[in-house]
Amino acid sequence: MENVRNTYGSENLDRIFRYFMRTVLRMEKSGLLSLPVENDLQGEPVRSYLDLAMNLFTGAQPQQVVRPILESQYSFILNNSQLSADTAMEMWMVRELSLHVHFDPDPCEFLLDTCNLWGDLANEFACLTFYPNLSPDWQRAHGVEEITAHIPLERLRLKDF
């Protein structure tokens, strides 16, 4: 079986994962007023689609409003442009991560379940910034406490969110 990451992953997809890791950390540490984080995605329409998703969330829209807007915009863009499969997947991931991170009881679960798609950028950020900043209870709940225990303190980037 082919490696899923090599087939479907991309640097921009890693930026999306990192973006949502930063979002989770900001929500947990500083609250909604510290959102959105900087959008460093490359290319349209993904960059604008992420901005739309975050504007809906920071505007305190309920899931019943956010979901149809994001799904209809996704369908409209997909049906009215010549998107690559990679770009379509990136937009789909923005939609799903937006909904899960913002509305699930555990904002980490879906994000962490996507780890088979994470490349070097996402994995490095997760190990050096995301995991160590999660509370000890969340680290245990998601099985990452062993990872954080073995990272030398001088390598951690705890403020990089």
XYZ file of N, CA and C in Angstrom:
483
model
N 0.845 -1.186 0.000
C 0.000 0.000 0.000
C 0.887 1.246 0.000
N 0.502 2.196 -0.787
C 1.265 3.439 -0.922
C 1.097 4.318 0.320
N 2.112 5.082 0.650
C 2.076 6.000 1.777
C 1.062 7.110 1.483
N 0.062 7.247 2.367
C -0.998 8.242 2.190
C -0.410 9.642 2.138
N 0.541 9.919 3.013
C 1.145 11.256 3.063
C 1.825 11.599 1.740
N 2.568 10.660 1.181
C 3.258 10.920 -0.080
C 2.290 11.121 -1.226
N 1.150 10.465 -1.180
C 0.174 10.561 -2.261
C -0.697 11.804 -2.140
N -1.134 12.132 -0.928
C -2.145 13.184 -0.756
C -1.674 14.418 -0.007
N -0.538 14.349 0.650
C -0.081 15.473 1.449
C 0.583 16.552 0.607
N 0.740 17.720 1.214
C 1.419 18.832 0.545
C 1.893 19.817 1.613
N 2.763 20.709 1.205
C 3.242 21.722 2.141
C 2.097 22.639 2.569
N 1.203 22.969 1.648
C 0.078 23.821 2.006
C -0.873 23.099 2.963
N -1.039 21.805 2.775
C -1.864 21.031 3.703
C -1.224 21.046 5.093
N 0.089 20.951 5.159
C 0.786 21.078 6.443
C 0.534 22.442 7.075
N 0.518 23.484 6.279
C 0.227 24.824 6.810
C -1.181 24.875 7.397
N -2.111 24.176 6.760
C -3.489 24.119 7.271
C -3.506 23.426 8.626
N -2.840 22.287 8.743
C -2.795 21.586 10.026
C -2.147 22.460 11.098
N -1.048 23.104 10.757
C -0.361 23.978 11.714
C -1.273 25.139 12.113
N -1.991 25.698 11.145
C -2.913 26.795 11.430
C -3.933 26.378 12.498
N -4.497 25.203 12.342
C -5.515 24.757 13.293
C -4.912 24.327 14.628
N -3.680 23.858 14.630
C -3.010 23.609 15.911
C -2.842 24.924 16.652
N -2.423 25.946 15.933
C -2.273 27.272 16.554
C -3.622 27.787 17.047
N -4.652 27.565 16.276
C -5.992 28.008 16.667
C -6.421 27.345 17.968
N -6.220 26.034 18.071
C -6.578 25.315 19.299
C -5.812 25.896 20.484
N -4.514 26.102 20.320
C -3.713 26.629 21.424
C -4.163 28.024 21.827
N -4.419 28.879 20.855
C -4.873 30.237 21.185
C -6.219 30.217 21.897
N -7.130 29.356 21.417
C -8.438 29.265 22.072
C -8.271 28.830 23.528
N -7.411 27.848 23.749
C -7.225 27.311 25.095
C -6.471 28.267 26.005
N -5.488 28.968 25.472
C -4.627 29.815 26.311
C -5.153 31.245 26.455
N -5.751 31.784 25.373
C -6.101 33.204 25.393
C -7.555 33.501 25.037
N -8.290 32.510 24.578
C -9.688 32.726 24.248
C -9.890 33.207 22.826
N -11.154 33.402 22.487
C -11.536 33.765 21.125
C -11.011 35.117 20.671
N -10.790 36.015 21.600
C -10.330 37.350 21.212
C -8.946 37.333 20.590
N -8.199 36.250 20.787
C -6.858 36.158 20.207
C -6.875 35.559 18.797
N -8.051 35.247 18.305
C -8.192 34.683 16.959
C -8.574 35.772 15.979
N -8.327 35.596 14.720
C -7.679 34.454 14.083
C -6.157 34.571 14.128
N -5.501 33.435 13.919
C -4.050 33.440 13.793
C -3.694 33.842 12.361
N -2.423 34.151 12.144
C -1.988 34.583 10.810
C -2.212 33.481 9.778
N -2.791 33.855 8.669
C -3.071 32.935 7.561
C -1.882 32.977 6.600
N -1.076 31.915 6.587
C 0.088 31.876 5.693
C -0.088 30.865 4.555
N -1.342 30.562 4.235
C -1.590 29.620 3.140
C -1.183 30.234 1.813
N -0.790 29.369 0.907
C -0.382 29.796 -0.425
C -1.523 29.552 -1.400
N -1.852 30.556 -2.180
C -2.779 30.378 -3.288
C -4.240 30.531 -2.935
N -4.962 30.904 -3.968
C -6.415 31.026 -3.892
C -7.016 29.807 -4.576
N -8.173 29.407 -4.211
C -9.136 29.997 -3.276
C -8.975 29.528 -1.832
N -7.985 28.705 -1.548
C -7.845 28.127 -0.202
C -7.635 29.211 0.841
N -6.788 30.166 0.528
C -6.491 31.240 1.482
C -7.764 32.006 1.860
N -8.544 32.387 0.883
C -9.790 33.127 1.151
C -10.826 32.258 1.850
N -10.853 30.980 1.506
C -11.800 30.056 2.132
C -11.494 29.920 3.625
N -10.215 29.854 3.986
C -9.839 29.808 5.401
C -10.245 31.107 6.098
N -10.030 32.241 5.446
C -10.446 33.519 6.033
C -11.952 33.538 6.287
N -12.729 33.039 5.328
C -14.184 32.971 5.499
C -14.536 32.109 6.707
N -13.937 30.926 6.796
C -14.224 30.018 7.906
C -13.921 30.677 9.250
N -12.792 31.354 9.326
C -12.419 31.977 10.593
C -13.280 33.200 10.901
N -13.684 33.938 9.888
C -14.580 35.077 10.125
C -15.919 34.611 10.680
N -16.413 33.490 10.176
C -17.667 32.940 10.692
C -17.505 32.506 12.141
N -16.380 31.879 12.441
C -16.159 31.410 13.799
C -15.949 32.561 14.768
N -15.071 33.501 14.426
C -14.814 34.612 15.340
C -16.022 35.531 15.445
N -16.922 35.449 14.482
C -18.181 36.189 14.553
C -19.233 35.479 15.389
N -18.826 34.374 16.024
C -19.687 33.611 16.940
C -20.937 33.059 16.263
N -20.801 32.683 15.011
C -21.928 32.066 14.313
C -22.088 30.627 14.782
N -23.325 30.166 14.935
C -23.536 28.783 15.353
C -23.245 27.811 14.214
N -23.044 26.561 14.578
C -22.741 25.531 13.583
C -23.820 25.440 12.507
N -25.066 25.681 12.876
C -26.169 25.613 11.917
C -26.072 26.699 10.850
N -25.305 27.724 11.100
C -25.058 28.783 10.117
C -23.741 28.528 9.391
N -22.721 28.145 10.141
C -21.393 27.958 9.566
C -21.368 26.819 8.557
N -21.937 25.679 8.917
C -21.877 24.498 8.044
C -22.468 24.766 6.656
N -23.692 25.259 6.548
C -24.219 25.466 5.186
C -23.447 26.513 4.376
N -22.944 27.530 5.050
C -22.173 28.540 4.317
C -20.892 27.918 3.774
N -20.153 27.220 4.636
C -18.896 26.609 4.180
C -19.144 25.533 3.122
N -20.156 24.722 3.311
C -20.436 23.664 2.335
C -20.895 24.232 1.004
N -21.736 25.258 1.030
C -22.200 25.840 -0.234
C -21.074 26.562 -0.964
N -20.217 27.258 -0.229
C -19.079 27.924 -0.864
C -18.110 26.904 -1.453
N -17.877 25.827 -0.719
C -17.011 24.759 -1.218
C -17.575 24.192 -2.520
N -18.848 23.858 -2.515
C -19.481 23.293 -3.720
C -19.454 24.282 -4.875
N -19.738 25.532 -4.597
C -19.750 26.545 -5.654
C -18.371 26.686 -6.286
N -17.354 26.806 -5.451
C -15.983 26.959 -5.967
C -15.573 25.714 -6.739
N -15.868 24.552 -6.192
C -15.504 23.288 -6.842
C -16.177 23.147 -8.205
N -17.437 23.552 -8.288
C -18.201 23.393 -9.530
C -17.941 24.484 -10.564
N -17.343 25.584 -10.151
C -17.186 26.710 -11.064
C -15.735 27.088 -11.329
N -14.832 26.182 -11.056
C -13.427 26.467 -11.344
C -12.707 25.161 -11.655
N -11.526 25.304 -12.155
C -10.697 24.142 -12.505
C -9.686 23.892 -11.393
N -10.167 23.450 -10.247
C -9.276 23.202 -9.120
C -8.534 21.889 -9.301
N -7.311 21.866 -8.825
C -6.582 20.601 -8.776
C -7.169 19.753 -7.647
N -6.905 18.471 -7.685
C -7.363 17.583 -6.613
C -6.756 18.006 -5.281
N -5.492 18.452 -5.289
C -4.837 18.909 -4.059
C -5.558 20.116 -3.460
N -5.919 21.071 -4.299
C -6.596 22.270 -3.817
C -7.978 21.925 -3.275
N -8.695 21.044 -3.952
C -10.011 20.620 -3.473
C -9.883 19.951 -2.106
N -8.870 19.123 -1.939
C -8.664 18.459 -0.654
C -8.292 19.464 0.430
N -7.457 20.427 0.102
C -7.083 21.452 1.076
C -8.316 22.219 1.545
N -9.189 22.572 0.607
C -10.408 23.283 0.981
C -11.315 22.397 1.832
N -11.424 21.128 1.457
C -12.242 20.197 2.239
C -11.685 20.105 3.659
N -10.369 20.032 3.794
C -9.754 19.926 5.113
C -9.983 21.201 5.929
N -9.918 22.363 5.293
C -10.217 23.617 5.991
C -11.642 23.564 6.541
N -12.580 23.127 5.720
C -13.978 23.053 6.154
C -14.126 22.112 7.347
N -13.588 20.910 7.215
C -13.752 19.920 8.277
C -13.044 20.334 9.561
N -11.821 20.819 9.439
C -11.099 21.254 10.633
C -11.799 22.434 11.296
N -12.318 23.356 10.497
C -13.052 24.492 11.059
C -14.231 24.013 11.891
N -14.994 23.118 11.335
C -16.175 22.632 12.036
C -15.808 21.826 13.284
N -14.847 20.927 13.156
C -14.492 20.079 14.285
C -13.764 20.845 15.390
N -12.795 21.663 15.025
C -12.047 22.408 16.039
C -12.963 23.373 16.777
N -13.894 23.955 16.084
C -14.725 24.976 16.712
C -15.950 24.436 17.421
N -16.473 23.295 16.993
C -17.746 22.858 17.548
C -17.722 21.516 18.271
N -16.673 20.728 18.138
C -16.603 19.449 18.851
C -16.260 19.683 20.319
N -16.722 18.811 21.201
C -16.359 18.949 22.615
C -14.838 18.881 22.832
N -14.166 18.072 22.034
C -12.705 17.984 22.100
C -12.162 18.531 20.776
N -11.646 19.755 20.777
C -11.201 20.355 19.519
C -9.965 19.698 18.910
N -9.310 18.831 19.663
C -8.089 18.178 19.164
C -8.353 16.869 18.430
N -9.427 16.200 18.747
C -9.620 14.820 18.293
C -9.539 14.663 16.777
N -10.335 15.391 16.027
C -10.317 15.257 14.570
C -8.960 15.667 14.012
N -8.421 16.757 14.507
C -7.115 17.243 14.060
C -6.045 16.171 14.252
N -5.993 15.575 15.405
C -4.991 14.547 15.679
C -5.245 13.277 14.850
N -6.493 13.014 14.528
C -6.814 11.840 13.711
C -6.343 11.986 12.263
N -5.971 13.193 11.858
C -5.477 13.418 10.492
C -3.961 13.242 10.388
N -3.311 12.800 11.451
C -1.841 12.800 11.502
C -1.180 11.967 10.401
N -1.867 11.027 9.788
C -1.266 10.262 8.689
C -1.004 11.133 7.464
N -1.623 12.295 7.411
C -1.399 13.232 6.306
C -0.348 14.287 6.629
N 0.092 14.358 7.874
C 1.038 15.389 8.278
C 2.413 15.113 7.699
N 3.011 16.163 7.174
C 4.390 16.096 6.708
C 5.315 16.668 7.762
N 6.524 16.979 7.336
C 7.559 17.453 8.255
C 7.150 18.726 8.992
N 6.579 19.691 8.274
C 6.202 20.970 8.878
C 5.172 20.767 9.990
N 4.139 19.997 9.719
C 3.090 19.760 10.719
C 3.618 18.927 11.881
N 4.381 17.886 11.580
C 4.921 17.038 12.645
C 5.868 17.809 13.561
N 6.725 18.616 12.976
C 7.655 19.399 13.792
C 6.906 20.364 14.699
N 5.916 21.053 14.140
C 5.140 21.984 14.948
C 4.397 21.251 16.056
N 3.823 20.095 15.726
C 3.095 19.317 16.734
C 4.015 18.931 17.886
N 5.191 18.429 17.572
C 6.111 17.945 18.612
C 6.740 19.060 19.435
N 7.100 20.163 18.794
C 7.838 21.214 19.493
C 6.957 22.309 20.086
N 5.720 22.429 19.610
C 4.856 23.507 20.097
C 3.490 23.002 20.558
N 2.806 22.265 19.702
C 1.420 21.893 19.992
C 1.306 20.938 21.173
N 1.901 19.768 21.082
C 1.788 18.782 22.160
C 2.256 19.326 23.503
N 3.428 19.976 23.566
C 3.901 20.455 24.877
C 3.001 21.524 25.498
N 2.231 22.244 24.689
C 1.345 23.276 25.217
C -0.022 22.742 25.635
N -0.338 21.512 25.255
C -1.604 20.932 25.703
C -1.515 20.645 27.195
N -2.637 20.711 27.874
C -2.644 20.409 29.307
C -2.236 18.949 29.508
N -1.694 18.628 30.685
C -1.323 17.230 30.952
C -2.497 16.258 30.746
N -3.704 16.679 31.097
C -4.870 15.806 30.886
C -5.104 15.544 29.407
N -4.981 16.574 28.575
C -5.176 16.390 27.139
C -4.033 15.575 26.545
N -2.829 15.796 27.036
C -1.697 14.989 26.557
C -1.941 13.511 26.831
N -2.402 13.197 28.038
C -2.702 11.805 28.371
C -3.865 11.280 27.532
N -4.915 12.073 27.405
C -6.104 11.643 26.663
C -5.780 11.317 25.206
N -4.803 12.022 24.642
C -4.456 11.824 23.232
C -3.166 11.039 23.040
N -2.605 10.535 24.129
C -1.437 9.673 24.042
C -0.176 10.341 23.538
N 0.001 11.623 23.843
C 1.200 12.327 23.366
C 2.158 12.682 24.500
N 1.838 12.293 25.727
C 2.703 12.656 26.854
C 4.079 12.024 26.737
N 4.169 10.859 26.132
C 5.483 10.211 25.943
C 6.339 10.987 24.940
N 5.714 11.534 23.937
C 6.438 12.322 22.938
C 7.041 13.557 23.602
N 6.216 14.278 24.355
C 6.695 15.515 24.964
C 7.738 15.253 26.048
N 7.662 14.102 26.686
C 8.623 13.788 27.753
C 10.039 13.597 27.222
N 10.185 13.263 25.948
C 11.509 12.953 25.394
C 12.093 14.062 24.514
N 11.452 15.190 24.462
C 11.976 16.302 23.668
C 12.825 17.192 24.575
N 14.076 17.419 24.208
C 14.922 18.298 25.035
C 14.297 19.692 25.164
N 14.320 20.236 26.346
C 13.689 21.531 26.609
C 14.191 22.643 25.687
N 15.471 22.607 25.356
C 16.023 23.675 24.497
C 15.478 23.624 23.071
N 14.884 22.530 22.660
C 14.314 22.426 21.313
C 12.875 22.896 21.249
N 12.192 22.937 22.392
C 10.776 23.324 22.415
C 10.599 24.773 21.989
N 9.501 25.018 21.300
C 9.125 26.376 20.884
C 7.731 26.660 21.457
N 7.692 26.838 22.746
C 6.412 26.913 23.452
C 5.617 28.176 23.165
N 6.257 29.218 22.708
C 5.551 30.490 22.447
C 5.216 30.683 20.968
N 5.470 29.694 20.146
C 5.314 29.806 18.688
C 3.896 29.535 18.217
N 2.939 30.223 18.843
C 1.562 30.060 18.393
C 0.830 31.360 18.488
